[in-house]
Amino acid sequence: MKPNALICTQTGEEYPLDEPIWQSPKGYLLDIRFRPFLDKTSTRTRPANLWRYREAIPVEKDENIVSFGEGATPMQKINIAGVDVHFKLDFLFPTGSYKDRGSAVLISKIKELGIRHVVQDSSGNAASSIAAYCAKADIACDIYVPKGISEAKLTQIRAFGANVKIIDGSREDTAQAALEAAKNSYYASHCWNPFFFQGTKTFAFEVAEQLGWKAPDVVILPAGNGTLLIGAYIGFRELMKAGITDKIPKIIGVQAANCSPLYQAYNEGLPYIPKIETLPTLAEGLAIAQPIRGKQMLQYVELTEGVFLSVSEEEIKDALLLMCSRGYFIEPTSAAVVAGVQKYVEQFWENEKIVSVLTGSGLKAVDKIAKIVNK
Ligand SMILES: *Cc1c(COP(=O)(O)O)cnc(C)c1O
């Protein structure tokens, strides 16, 4: 068994880590087997960014690293419903969301592979993040977006020089168009590409380090495509395997009630993701009806004895106003997670140490926030 490999999640077949593929030849999801090296002592003296865990990140040569010095975001205690909860301030990343964790590692790996052109699809933070790192690395990128996405987001993506392709159809049609284009390019997808999760796993490393190299009891995270949730699980598992921490925290996944396939699957005990009815939600980053890594999310939440929670539009608005009143300008998707924290504290909390995250900046969604605040 090679220590490092790309592994097909369906068949278990293995491919070299340096093969420029993002799905298996039969079209299944890939995961990564990688033996990280984590060391508390050498980490301590390094610059405060996510590359301080250098030997735990599968990019071979330092010269390939594409970085804005991102990571090591502050973690602050904020009182929610009477309980002090530790929040990572991931809305402070260079492009305004935690997606930069994934993009930093994925685009570095893409540079290492010698790839000069990528495609990506998203209507928001993942696209602008990938576009920024491609700009920094001088890699061309085509971003597929559905018709009708907000002008602000389109502008951020275009400003970085990405080639925007507007698809006259649904979010699913857009993903299909990107998949088609990826046949002649490389898919820098935050959901498909397993290297993205090698970046989001640094969330767990930072949390543990900031708690004095201890795992918290509970982490409460968004459950859209699960790029942070799955990454956090991988990171906490690596810390435990390295003998640094003694447990993987309970993982709580938060969904918007208006689009909650995982919440429904969890509550009905389904081993698959059901086709569901959806309504629009303020938490646009959580409006994922068919998350391609949904089964993985279900598995990790269940393995850690966590739960899925769903929050209403009213609860999202209330959480947004609460955080704004405390001086945190976050986007509504990010507020949905805070609403989930509130629900967890009220319904499940048993004197546990909770960590959560503020995922995205309010500057991304000023129009939506104006409608809530200026009422
Ligand atoms: C992408 C995103 C989410 C959803 O996260 P997943 O990892 O896809 O579940 C939540 N908040 C913000 C700000 C995002 O950009």
Coordinates of C-alpha atoms and ligand atoms in Angstrom, one line a residue:
M1 CA 0.0 0.0 0.0
K2 CA 1.5 3.4 -1.0
P3 CA 1.3 6.0 1.8
N4 CA -0.1 8.6 -0.6
A5 CA -2.9 8.0 -3.2
L6 CA -6.1 9.1 -4.7
I7 CA -8.7 6.6 -3.8
C8 CA -12.1 5.9 -5.5
T9 CA -14.8 6.2 -2.9
Q10 CA -16.9 3.6 -4.7
T11 CA -14.5 0.9 -5.8
G12 CA -11.4 1.5 -3.6
E13 CA -9.2 1.6 -6.7
E14 CA -6.1 3.8 -6.2
Y15 CA -4.3 6.3 -8.4
P16 CA -1.1 8.2 -7.9
L17 CA -1.5 11.5 -5.9
D18 CA 0.1 13.3 -8.8
E19 CA -2.3 12.1 -11.5
P20 CA -4.2 15.2 -12.8
I21 CA -7.6 13.7 -12.2
W22 CA -10.4 15.0 -10.0
Q23 CA -12.8 12.1 -10.4
S24 CA -12.3 8.4 -11.0
P25 CA -12.2 7.2 -14.6
K26 CA -15.7 5.8 -14.0
G27 CA -16.9 9.1 -12.7
Y28 CA -16.9 8.5 -9.0
L29 CA -15.8 10.7 -6.2
L30 CA -12.1 10.6 -5.1
D31 CA -10.7 10.8 -1.6
I32 CA -7.0 11.2 -0.6
R33 CA -4.9 9.0 1.5
F34 CA -2.0 11.0 2.8
R35 CA 0.2 10.5 5.8
P36 CA 0.5 14.0 7.4
F37 CA 3.2 15.0 9.8
L38 CA 2.0 17.2 12.6
D39 CA 4.4 18.5 15.1
K40 CA 3.5 21.0 17.9
T41 CA 7.0 22.2 18.5
S42 CA 8.0 23.2 15.0
T43 CA 4.6 24.7 14.3
R44 CA 4.9 27.1 17.2
T45 CA 7.6 29.3 15.7
R46 CA 6.2 29.6 12.2
P47 CA 4.2 32.5 10.7
A48 CA 0.5 32.8 11.7
N49 CA -1.1 31.3 8.6
L50 CA -2.4 27.9 7.5
W51 CA 0.9 26.9 6.0
R52 CA 2.3 26.5 9.5
Y53 CA 1.0 22.9 9.2
R54 CA 3.2 22.5 6.1
E55 CA 4.0 18.8 6.4
A56 CA 0.3 18.0 6.8
I57 CA -0.5 19.5 3.4
P58 CA 0.0 17.4 0.3
V59 CA 1.8 20.0 -1.9
E60 CA 5.4 18.8 -2.5
K61 CA 7.4 21.9 -3.3
D62 CA 7.3 25.2 -1.4
E63 CA 7.8 27.1 -4.7
N64 CA 4.4 25.9 -5.8
I65 CA 2.5 27.4 -2.9
V66 CA 0.0 30.1 -3.9
S67 CA -0.8 32.1 -0.8
F68 CA -2.0 35.4 0.5
G69 CA -0.7 34.5 4.0
E70 CA -4.3 33.2 4.7
G71 CA -5.4 31.4 7.8
A72 CA -4.8 31.4 11.6
T73 CA -8.0 33.3 11.9
P74 CA -8.8 34.6 15.4
M75 CA -11.0 32.5 17.7
Q76 CA -13.3 34.4 20.0
K77 CA -15.7 33.6 22.7
I78 CA -19.2 34.9 22.0
N79 CA -22.1 34.4 24.4
I80 CA -25.0 32.7 22.7
A81 CA -28.1 32.0 24.8
G82 CA -26.1 32.1 28.0
V83 CA -23.2 29.9 26.8
D84 CA -19.7 31.0 25.8
V85 CA -19.1 29.6 22.3
H86 CA -15.7 29.8 20.6
F87 CA -16.1 31.2 17.1
K88 CA -13.5 31.1 14.4
L89 CA -13.6 34.4 12.5
D90 CA -13.3 32.8 9.0
F91 CA -15.1 35.8 7.4
L92 CA -11.7 37.5 7.7
F93 CA -10.1 35.5 4.9
P94 CA -8.8 37.4 1.9
T95 CA -11.8 36.9 -0.3
G96 CA -14.3 37.1 2.6
S97 CA -15.0 33.5 3.3
Y98 CA -13.4 30.3 4.6
K99 CA -13.4 28.9 1.0
D100 CA -9.9 30.4 0.8
R101 CA -8.6 27.5 3.0
G102 CA -9.6 25.1 0.2
S103 CA -8.6 27.3 -2.7
A104 CA -5.1 28.0 -1.3
V105 CA -4.3 24.3 -1.2
L106 CA -6.1 23.3 -4.3
I107 CA -4.7 26.0 -6.5
S108 CA -1.2 25.3 -5.1
K109 CA -1.6 21.6 -6.1
I110 CA -2.9 22.6 -9.5
K111 CA 0.2 24.8 -10.1
E112 CA 2.4 21.9 -9.0
L113 CA 0.6 19.6 -11.5
G114 CA 1.5 22.2 -14.2
I115 CA -2.2 22.8 -15.1
R116 CA -2.7 26.2 -16.8
H117 CA -6.5 26.3 -17.2
V118 CA -9.3 25.2 -14.9
V119 CA -13.1 25.3 -14.8
Q120 CA -15.3 25.9 -11.7
D121 CA -19.0 26.5 -11.1
S122 CA -20.6 28.3 -8.2
S123 CA -22.6 31.4 -7.8
G124 CA -20.8 32.8 -4.9
N125 CA -17.9 32.5 -2.5
A126 CA -16.2 29.4 -3.9
A127 CA -16.1 31.0 -7.4
S128 CA -14.6 34.3 -6.2
S129 CA -12.1 32.4 -4.0
I130 CA -10.9 30.1 -6.8
A131 CA -10.8 33.1 -9.2
A132 CA -8.6 35.1 -6.8
Y133 CA -6.1 32.3 -6.3
C134 CA -6.0 31.7 -10.1
A135 CA -5.3 35.4 -10.6
K136 CA -2.4 35.1 -8.1
A137 CA -1.0 32.0 -9.8
D138 CA -1.6 33.3 -13.3
I139 CA -3.8 30.3 -14.1
A140 CA -6.7 30.9 -16.5
C141 CA -10.2 30.0 -15.2
D142 CA -13.6 29.7 -16.6
I143 CA -16.4 30.1 -14.1
Y144 CA -19.9 28.8 -14.9
V145 CA -22.7 30.7 -13.1
P146 CA -26.5 30.4 -13.4
K147 CA -28.3 33.4 -15.0
G148 CA -29.6 35.9 -12.4
I149 CA -26.8 35.7 -9.8
S150 CA -26.2 38.9 -7.9
E151 CA -24.3 41.7 -9.6
A152 CA -22.0 42.0 -6.6
K153 CA -20.8 38.4 -6.8
L154 CA -20.5 38.5 -10.6
T155 CA -18.4 41.6 -10.2
Q156 CA -16.0 40.0 -7.7
I157 CA -15.5 37.0 -9.9
R158 CA -14.9 39.2 -13.0
A159 CA -12.7 41.6 -11.2
F160 CA -10.2 38.8 -10.7
G161 CA -10.1 38.3 -14.4
A162 CA -12.0 35.0 -14.6
N163 CA -13.8 34.2 -17.7
V164 CA -17.5 34.1 -16.7
K165 CA -19.9 31.8 -18.6
I166 CA -23.5 32.5 -17.8
I167 CA -25.8 29.5 -18.2
D168 CA -29.4 30.2 -19.0
G169 CA -30.8 27.5 -16.6
S170 CA -30.8 26.1 -13.1
R171 CA -27.9 25.6 -10.6
E172 CA -27.9 22.0 -11.7
D173 CA -27.7 22.9 -15.4
T174 CA -24.8 25.1 -14.6
A175 CA -23.0 22.3 -12.8
Q176 CA -23.7 20.1 -15.8
A177 CA -22.1 22.7 -18.2
A178 CA -19.0 22.9 -16.0
L179 CA -18.7 19.1 -15.9
E180 CA -18.9 19.0 -19.7
A181 CA -16.2 21.7 -20.0
A182 CA -14.0 19.9 -17.5
K183 CA -13.6 17.1 -20.0
N184 CA -11.2 19.4 -21.9
S185 CA -9.8 21.2 -18.8
Y186 CA -9.4 20.4 -15.1
Y187 CA -12.2 20.8 -12.6
A188 CA -11.2 23.0 -9.7
S189 CA -14.5 22.1 -8.0
H190 CA -14.8 22.7 -4.2
C191 CA -17.1 19.7 -4.0
W192 CA -15.6 17.2 -6.4
N193 CA -11.9 17.9 -6.0
P194 CA -10.4 16.1 -3.0
F195 CA -7.5 18.6 -2.6
F196 CA -10.0 21.3 -1.6
F197 CA -10.6 19.3 1.6
Q198 CA -6.9 19.1 2.3
G199 CA -7.2 22.9 2.8
T200 CA -10.4 23.0 4.7
K201 CA -9.0 20.5 7.2
T202 CA -6.7 23.2 8.5
F203 CA -9.8 24.5 10.3
A204 CA -9.4 21.6 12.7
F205 CA -5.7 22.1 13.2
E206 CA -6.1 25.8 14.1
V207 CA -9.0 25.1 16.5
A208 CA -6.9 22.5 18.3
E209 CA -3.8 24.7 18.4
Q210 CA -5.8 27.7 19.7
L211 CA -7.3 25.5 22.4
G212 CA -3.8 24.4 23.6
W213 CA -3.7 21.4 21.3
K214 CA -7.0 19.9 22.5
A215 CA -10.1 19.0 20.6
P216 CA -13.3 20.7 21.7
D217 CA -16.3 18.5 22.6
V218 CA -18.6 19.8 19.8
V219 CA -18.1 21.6 16.5
I220 CA -21.1 23.3 14.8
L221 CA -20.7 23.8 11.1
P222 CA -22.7 24.6 8.0
A223 CA -23.9 21.7 5.9
G224 CA -24.3 22.9 2.3
N225 CA -21.8 21.0 0.2
G226 CA -20.0 20.1 3.4
T227 CA -16.6 21.4 2.3
L228 CA -15.9 22.7 5.8
L229 CA -17.7 19.8 7.6
I230 CA -15.8 17.1 5.8
G231 CA -12.5 18.9 6.0
A232 CA -13.0 19.4 9.8
Y233 CA -13.6 15.7 10.2
I234 CA -10.5 14.8 8.2
G235 CA -8.4 17.3 10.2
F236 CA -9.6 16.2 13.7
R237 CA -9.1 12.5 12.6
E238 CA -5.5 13.3 11.6
L239 CA -4.8 15.1 14.9
M240 CA -6.0 12.1 16.8
K241 CA -4.0 9.6 14.7
A242 CA -0.9 11.8 15.3
G243 CA -1.5 11.3 19.0
I244 CA -2.0 15.1 19.6
T245 CA -5.6 15.0 20.6
D246 CA -7.7 12.3 22.2
K247 CA -11.0 12.5 20.4
I248 CA -12.9 13.7 17.3
P249 CA -15.5 16.2 18.4
K250 CA -19.2 15.7 17.9
I251 CA -20.0 17.3 14.5
I252 CA -23.3 19.2 14.2
G253 CA -24.4 20.1 10.7
V254 CA -26.7 23.1 10.2
Q255 CA -29.1 23.3 7.3
A256 CA -31.7 25.8 6.3
A257 CA -35.2 24.4 6.8
N258 CA -36.1 25.6 3.3
C259 CA -33.5 23.3 1.7
S260 CA -32.6 20.4 4.1
P261 CA -31.9 17.1 2.4
L262 CA -29.4 15.9 5.0
Y263 CA -31.6 16.9 8.0
Q264 CA -34.4 14.9 6.4
A265 CA -32.2 11.9 5.6
Y266 CA -30.8 12.0 9.1
N267 CA -34.2 12.1 10.8
E268 CA -35.8 9.4 8.6
G269 CA -32.7 7.2 8.9
L270 CA -32.1 7.1 5.2
P271 CA -28.7 5.9 3.9
Y272 CA -29.1 8.1 0.8
I273 CA -30.0 11.7 0.1
P274 CA -33.7 12.0 -0.8
K275 CA -35.1 14.2 -3.6
I276 CA -36.6 17.0 -1.7
E277 CA -38.9 20.0 -2.2
T278 CA -37.1 23.3 -1.7
L279 CA -38.0 26.9 -1.1
P280 CA -35.7 29.9 -1.5
T281 CA -33.6 30.8 1.5
L282 CA -31.6 33.8 2.8
A283 CA -28.8 31.3 3.4
E284 CA -28.0 31.0 -0.3
G285 CA -24.7 29.2 0.5
L286 CA -26.8 26.4 2.1
A287 CA -29.2 26.1 -0.9
I288 CA -27.8 22.7 -2.0
A289 CA -30.6 20.2 -2.7
Q290 CA -28.3 17.4 -4.0
P291 CA -24.9 17.6 -2.3
I292 CA -22.6 15.2 -4.1
R293 CA -20.8 14.4 -0.9
G294 CA -24.0 14.1 1.1
K295 CA -23.5 10.5 2.1
Q296 CA -20.0 11.3 3.4
M297 CA -21.5 14.1 5.5
L298 CA -24.2 11.8 6.9
Q299 CA -21.5 9.2 7.7
Y300 CA -19.2 11.6 9.6
V301 CA -22.0 13.2 11.6
E302 CA -23.2 9.8 12.6
L303 CA -19.7 8.5 13.4
T304 CA -19.1 11.3 15.8
E305 CA -22.6 11.0 17.4
G306 CA -23.6 14.4 16.1
V307 CA -26.9 15.6 14.7
F308 CA -28.2 17.7 11.8
L309 CA -30.2 20.8 12.8
S310 CA -32.4 22.9 10.6
V311 CA -33.1 26.6 11.0
S312 CA -36.0 28.7 9.8
E313 CA -35.8 32.0 7.8
E314 CA -36.9 33.9 11.0
E315 CA -34.2 32.2 13.0
I316 CA -31.6 33.2 10.4
K317 CA -32.7 36.8 10.5
D318 CA -32.7 36.9 14.3
A319 CA -29.2 35.5 14.4
L320 CA -28.0 38.0 11.8
L321 CA -29.4 40.9 13.8
L322 CA -27.9 39.5 17.0
M323 CA -24.4 39.2 15.5
C324 CA -24.6 42.6 13.9
S325 CA -25.7 44.1 17.3
R326 CA -22.4 42.6 18.7
G327 CA -20.3 44.1 15.9
Y328 CA -19.9 41.1 13.6
F329 CA -21.0 41.9 10.0
I330 CA -21.6 38.4 8.5
E331 CA -23.6 37.2 5.6
P332 CA -27.0 35.5 6.1
T333 CA -25.6 32.1 5.2
S334 CA -23.1 32.6 8.0
A335 CA -25.9 33.7 10.4
A336 CA -27.7 30.4 9.7
V337 CA -24.9 28.6 11.5
V338 CA -25.2 31.0 14.5
A339 CA -28.9 30.1 14.6
G340 CA -27.9 26.5 14.6
V341 CA -25.6 27.2 17.6
Q342 CA -28.4 28.8 19.4
K343 CA -30.6 25.8 18.8
Y344 CA -28.0 23.4 19.9
V345 CA -27.4 25.3 23.1
E346 CA -31.1 25.4 23.9
Q347 CA -31.9 21.8 23.1
F348 CA -28.7 19.6 23.5
W349 CA -26.0 21.4 25.4
E350 CA -24.5 19.4 28.3
N351 CA -21.7 21.6 29.7
E352 CA -19.6 20.9 26.5
K353 CA -16.9 23.1 25.0
I354 CA -18.4 24.3 21.7
V355 CA -16.5 25.6 18.6
S356 CA -18.3 27.1 15.6
V357 CA -17.4 29.5 12.8
L358 CA -18.4 32.8 11.2
T359 CA -18.0 31.6 7.6
G360 CA -18.6 34.7 5.4
S361 CA -18.5 38.5 5.3
G362 CA -21.6 40.6 5.3
L363 CA -20.0 42.7 2.6
K364 CA -20.9 39.9 0.2
A365 CA -24.6 40.4 0.7
V366 CA -25.2 44.1 1.5
D367 CA -28.5 44.2 -0.5
K368 CA -30.0 41.3 1.4
I369 CA -28.8 42.6 4.8
A370 CA -30.2 46.0 4.0
K371 CA -33.6 44.6 3.6
I372 CA -33.4 42.9 7.1
V373 CA -31.7 45.8 8.9
N374 CA -33.6 48.7 7.4
K375 CA -37.1 47.3 8.2
Ligands
LIG1 C1 -19.8 27.8 1.1 C2 -20.3 28.5 2.3 C3 -21.1 27.8 3.2 C4 -21.5 26.4 3.1 O1 -20.5 25.6 3.4 P1 -20.3 24.1 2.9 O2 -18.9 23.8 3.3 O3 -20.5 24.1 1.4 O4 -21.3 23.2 3.6 C5 -21.5 28.5 4.4 N1 -21.1 29.8 4.5 C6 -20.5 30.5 3.6 C7 -20.2 31.9 3.8 C8 -20.0 29.8 2.4 O5 -19.3 30.5 1.5

